[in-house]
Coordinates of N, CA and C in Angstrom, one line a residue:
X1 N 56.2 136.7 93.5 CA 57.6 136.9 93.6 C 58.1 137.6 94.9
X2 N 57.3 138.6 95.3 CA 57.6 139.3 96.6 C 57.4 138.3 97.7
X3 N 56.5 137.5 97.7 CA 56.2 136.5 98.7 C 57.4 135.6 98.9
X4 N 58.0 135.1 97.9 CA 59.2 134.2 98.0 C 60.4 134.9 98.6
X5 N 60.6 136.2 98.2 CA 61.7 137.0 98.8 C 61.5 137.2 100.3
X6 N 60.3 137.5 100.7 CA 60.0 137.7 102.1 C 60.2 136.4 102.9
X7 N 59.8 135.2 102.3 CA 60.0 134.0 103.0 C 61.5 133.7 103.1
X8 N 62.3 134.0 102.1 CA 63.7 133.8 102.1 C 64.4 134.7 103.2
X9 N 64.0 135.9 103.4 CA 64.5 136.8 104.4 C 64.1 136.3 105.8
X10 N 62.9 135.8 105.9 CA 62.4 135.3 107.2 C 63.2 134.1 107.6
X11 N 63.5 133.2 106.6 CA 64.3 132.0 106.9 C 65.7 132.4 107.3
X12 N 66.3 133.4 106.7 CA 67.7 133.8 107.0 C 67.7 134.4 108.4
X13 N 66.8 135.2 108.7 CA 66.7 135.8 110.1 C 66.5 134.7 111.1
X14 N 65.6 133.8 110.8 CA 65.4 132.7 111.8 C 66.6 131.9 112.0
X15 N 67.4 131.6 111.0 CA 68.6 130.8 111.1 C 69.6 131.6 111.9
X16 N 69.8 132.9 111.7 CA 70.7 133.7 112.4 C 70.3 133.7 113.9
X17 N 69.0 133.9 114.2 CA 68.5 133.9 115.5 C 68.8 132.6 116.3
X18 N 68.6 131.5 115.6 CA 68.9 130.2 116.2 C 70.4 130.0 116.5
X19 N 71.2 130.5 115.5 CA 72.7 130.4 115.7 C 73.2 131.2 116.9
X20 N 72.6 132.4 117.0 CA 73.0 133.3 118.2 C 72.5 132.6 119.5
X21 N 71.3 132.1 119.5 CA 70.8 131.4 120.7 C 71.7 130.3 121.1
X22 N 72.0 129.4 120.1 CA 72.9 128.3 120.4 C 74.2 128.7 120.9
X23 N 74.8 129.7 120.4 CA 76.1 130.2 120.8 C 76.0 130.7 122.3
X24 N 75.0 131.5 122.6 CA 74.9 132.1 123.9 C 74.5 131.0 125.0
X25 N 73.9 130.0 124.6 CA 73.5 129.0 125.6 C 74.4 127.7 125.7
X26 N 74.6 127.1 124.6 CA 75.3 125.8 124.6 C 76.8 125.9 124.4
X27 N 77.2 126.7 123.4 CA 78.6 126.7 123.0 C 79.5 127.4 124.1
X28 N 79.0 128.5 124.6 CA 79.7 129.3 125.6 C 79.8 128.5 126.9
X29 N 78.8 127.7 127.2 CA 78.9 126.8 128.4 C 80.0 125.7 128.2
X30 N 80.0 125.2 127.1 CA 81.0 124.1 126.8 C 82.4 124.7 126.9
X31 N 82.6 125.9 126.3 CA 83.9 126.5 126.3 C 84.3 126.9 127.8
X32 N 83.4 127.4 128.5 CA 83.6 127.8 129.9 C 84.0 126.5 130.7
X33 N 83.3 125.4 130.5 CA 83.6 124.2 131.2 C 85.0 123.7 130.8
X34 N 85.4 123.8 129.6 CA 86.7 123.4 129.1 C 87.8 124.2 129.8
X35 N 87.5 125.5 129.9 CA 88.5 126.4 130.5 C 88.7 126.1 132.0
X36 N 87.6 125.8 132.7 CA 87.7 125.4 134.1 C 88.5 124.2 134.2
X37 N 88.2 123.2 133.4 CA 89.0 121.9 133.5 C 90.5 122.1 133.1
X38 N 90.8 123.0 132.2 CA 92.2 123.2 131.8 C 92.9 124.0 133.0
X39 N 92.1 124.9 133.6 CA 92.7 125.6 134.7 C 93.0 124.7 135.9
X40 N 92.1 123.8 136.2 CA 92.3 122.9 137.3 C 93.5 121.9 136.9
X41 N 93.6 121.5 135.7 CA 94.7 120.6 135.3 C 96.0 121.4 135.4
X42 N 96.1 122.6 135.1 CA 97.3 123.4 135.2 C 97.7 123.6 136.7
X43 N 96.7 123.6 137.5 CA 97.0 123.7 139.0 C 97.3 122.3 139.6
X44 N 97.2 121.2 138.8 CA 97.6 119.9 139.2 C 96.4 119.2 139.9
X45 N 95.2 119.6 139.7 CA 94.0 119.0 140.3 C 93.3 118.1 139.3
X46 N 93.1 116.8 139.8 CA 92.5 115.8 138.9 C 91.0 115.8 139.2
X47 N 90.3 115.1 138.3 CA 88.8 114.9 138.5 C 88.5 114.0 139.7
X48 N 89.4 113.2 140.1 CA 89.2 112.3 141.3 C 89.1 113.1 142.5
X49 N 89.7 114.3 142.6 CA 89.8 115.2 143.7 C 88.5 116.0 143.9
X50 N 87.6 116.0 142.9 CA 86.4 116.8 142.9 C 85.3 116.0 143.5
X51 N 84.7 116.6 144.6 CA 83.6 116.0 145.3 C 82.2 116.4 144.6
X52 N 82.1 117.6 144.2 CA 80.8 118.1 143.6 C 81.1 119.3 142.7
X53 N 80.5 119.3 141.5 CA 80.7 120.3 140.5 C 79.4 120.7 139.9
X54 N 79.0 122.0 140.0 CA 77.8 122.5 139.4 C 78.2 123.7 138.5
X55 N 77.7 123.7 137.3 CA 77.9 124.8 136.3 C 76.5 125.3 135.9
X56 N 76.3 126.6 136.1 CA 75.0 127.2 135.7 C 75.2 128.6 135.1
X57 N 74.2 129.0 134.4 CA 74.3 130.3 133.7 C 73.9 131.4 134.7
X58 N 74.6 132.5 134.7 CA 74.3 133.6 135.5 C 73.4 134.6 134.7
X59 N 72.1 134.5 134.9 CA 71.2 135.3 134.0 C 71.2 136.8 134.3
X60 N 71.6 137.2 135.5 CA 71.6 138.6 135.8 C 72.8 139.4 135.2
X61 N 74.0 138.8 135.3 CA 75.1 139.5 134.7 C 75.6 138.9 133.4
X62 N 75.0 137.9 133.0 CA 75.6 137.2 131.8 C 76.8 136.3 132.2
X63 N 77.1 135.4 131.5 CA 78.2 134.5 131.8 C 77.8 133.3 132.5
X64 N 78.8 132.6 133.1 CA 78.6 131.3 133.8 C 79.3 131.3 135.1
X65 N 78.8 130.4 136.0 CA 79.4 130.2 137.3 C 79.6 128.7 137.5
X66 N 80.7 128.3 138.1 CA 81.0 126.9 138.4 C 81.3 126.8 139.9
X67 N 80.5 126.0 140.6 CA 80.7 125.8 142.0 C 81.3 124.4 142.2
X68 N 82.5 124.4 142.8 CA 83.3 123.1 143.0 C 83.6 122.9 144.4
X69 N 83.4 121.7 144.9 CA 83.8 121.3 146.2 C 84.8 120.2 146.0
X70 N 85.9 120.2 146.8 CA 86.9 119.2 146.7 C 86.9 118.2 147.8
X71 N 87.3 117.0 147.6 CA 87.3 115.9 148.6 C 88.2 116.3 149.8
X72 N 89.4 116.9 149.5 CA 90.3 117.3 150.6 C 89.9 118.5 151.4
X73 N 89.0 119.2 150.8 CA 88.6 120.5 151.4 C 87.0 120.7 151.3
X74 N 86.2 119.8 151.9 CA 84.8 119.8 151.7 C 84.1 121.0 152.4
X75 N 84.7 121.7 153.3 CA 84.0 122.8 154.0 C 84.1 124.1 153.2
X76 N 84.8 124.1 152.1 CA 84.9 125.3 151.3 C 84.3 125.0 149.9
X77 N 83.6 126.0 149.4 CA 83.0 126.0 148.0 C 83.8 127.0 147.2
X78 N 84.4 126.5 146.1 CA 85.2 127.3 145.2 C 84.3 127.7 144.1
X79 N 84.1 129.0 143.9 CA 83.2 129.5 142.9 C 84.0 130.3 141.8
X80 N 83.9 129.7 140.6 CA 84.6 130.3 139.4 C 83.5 131.0 138.6
X81 N 83.7 132.3 138.3 CA 82.7 133.0 137.6 C 83.4 133.7 136.4
X82 N 82.6 133.8 135.3 CA 82.9 134.6 134.1 C 81.7 135.4 133.7
X83 N 81.7 136.7 133.9 CA 80.6 137.5 133.7 C 80.7 138.2 132.3
X84 N 79.5 138.5 131.7 CA 79.5 139.3 130.5 C 79.2 138.4 129.3
X85 N 79.0 139.1 128.2 CA 78.7 138.4 126.9 C 79.8 138.6 125.9
X86 N 81.0 139.0 126.3 CA 82.1 139.2 125.4 C 82.6 137.9 124.9
X87 N 82.5 137.5 123.7 CA 82.9 136.2 123.2 C 84.4 135.9 123.4
X88 N 85.2 136.9 123.4 CA 86.7 136.6 123.5 C 87.1 136.2 124.9
X89 N 86.4 136.6 125.9 CA 86.8 136.2 127.2 C 86.5 134.7 127.5
X90 N 85.7 134.1 126.8 CA 85.4 132.7 127.0 C 86.6 131.8 126.6
X91 N 87.5 132.4 125.8 CA 88.6 131.6 125.2 C 89.8 131.7 126.1
X92 N 89.8 132.5 127.1 CA 91.0 132.7 128.0 C 90.6 132.4 129.4
X93 N 91.2 131.4 130.0 CA 90.9 131.0 131.4 C 91.3 132.0 132.4
X94 N 92.3 132.9 132.0 CA 92.8 133.9 133.0 C 91.7 135.0 133.3
X95 N 90.6 135.0 132.6 CA 89.6 136.0 132.8 C 88.6 135.5 133.8
X96 N 88.8 134.3 134.3 CA 87.8 133.7 135.3 C 88.2 134.2 136.7
X97 N 87.1 134.6 137.4 CA 87.3 135.0 138.8 C 87.1 133.8 139.7
X98 N 87.8 133.8 140.8 CA 87.7 132.8 141.8 C 87.3 133.4 143.2
X99 N 86.3 132.9 143.8 CA 85.9 133.3 145.1 C 85.7 132.0 145.9
X100 N 86.1 132.0 147.2 CA 86.0 130.8 148.1 C 85.1 131.2 149.2
X101 N 84.1 130.3 149.4 CA 83.1 130.4 150.5 C 83.1 129.3 151.4
X102 N 82.9 129.6 152.7 CA 82.8 128.5 153.7 C 81.4 127.9 153.8
X103 N 81.2 127.0 154.8 CA 79.9 126.4 155.0 C 78.8 127.4 155.2
X104 N 79.1 128.5 155.8 CA 78.1 129.5 156.2 C 77.8 130.5 155.0
X105 N 78.4 130.2 153.9 CA 78.3 131.0 152.7 C 79.0 132.4 152.9
X106 N 80.0 132.4 153.7 CA 80.8 133.7 154.0 C 82.1 133.6 153.1
X107 N 82.4 134.6 152.4 CA 83.5 134.6 151.5 C 84.8 134.5 152.4
X108 N 85.8 133.7 151.9 CA 87.0 133.5 152.6 C 87.8 134.8 152.6
X109 N 88.4 135.2 153.7 CA 89.2 136.4 153.8 C 90.5 136.0 154.5
X110 N 91.6 136.2 153.8 CA 92.9 135.7 154.2 C 93.4 136.4 155.5
X111 N 92.9 137.6 155.8 CA 93.3 138.4 156.9 C 92.5 137.9 158.2
X112 N 91.2 137.7 158.0 CA 90.3 137.3 159.2 C 90.4 135.9 159.5
X113 N 90.5 135.0 158.6 CA 90.3 133.6 158.8 C 91.6 132.9 159.2
X114 N 91.5 132.0 160.3 CA 92.7 131.3 160.7 C 93.0 130.1 159.9
X115 N 92.0 129.4 159.5 CA 92.3 128.2 158.7 C 92.2 128.5 157.2
X116 N 93.1 128.0 156.5 CA 93.2 128.4 155.0 C 92.6 127.2 154.2
X117 N 92.0 127.5 153.1 CA 91.5 126.5 152.2 C 92.8 125.7 151.6
X118 N 92.6 124.5 151.2 CA 93.7 123.7 150.7 C 94.2 124.2 149.4
X119 N 93.3 124.6 148.5 CA 93.6 124.9 147.1 C 93.7 126.4 146.8
X120 N 94.6 126.8 145.9 CA 94.7 128.1 145.3 C 95.2 129.2 146.2
X121 N 95.4 129.0 147.5 CA 95.9 130.0 148.4 C 97.3 129.6 148.7
X122 N 98.3 130.4 148.4 CA 99.7 130.1 148.7 C 100.1 130.7 150.0

């Protein structure tokens, strides 16, 4: 009788562990990618304008990073990041940070740089 109860608890813990693992790896990445796509759509950017897109997990800080290069602006890499494990932040695209890097992997600075990126800088 005790053996059956132990197996039942082990199965429940295993199912919970698998559910949390799937949430942290697969579901949050899909939600992050959806938020990036909806943000780009709100800015009027279509998929045809994207030259290269990489999405990967940031294992040091938690969260995800998307690196996007555009056809009109190939010398800059636009890096969208969402750090942390707070589930509510994945549902709001306004929590995503944007950094812009040039070919030398130097972050774009509006004060120092003479040429501006095409996107997101008004």
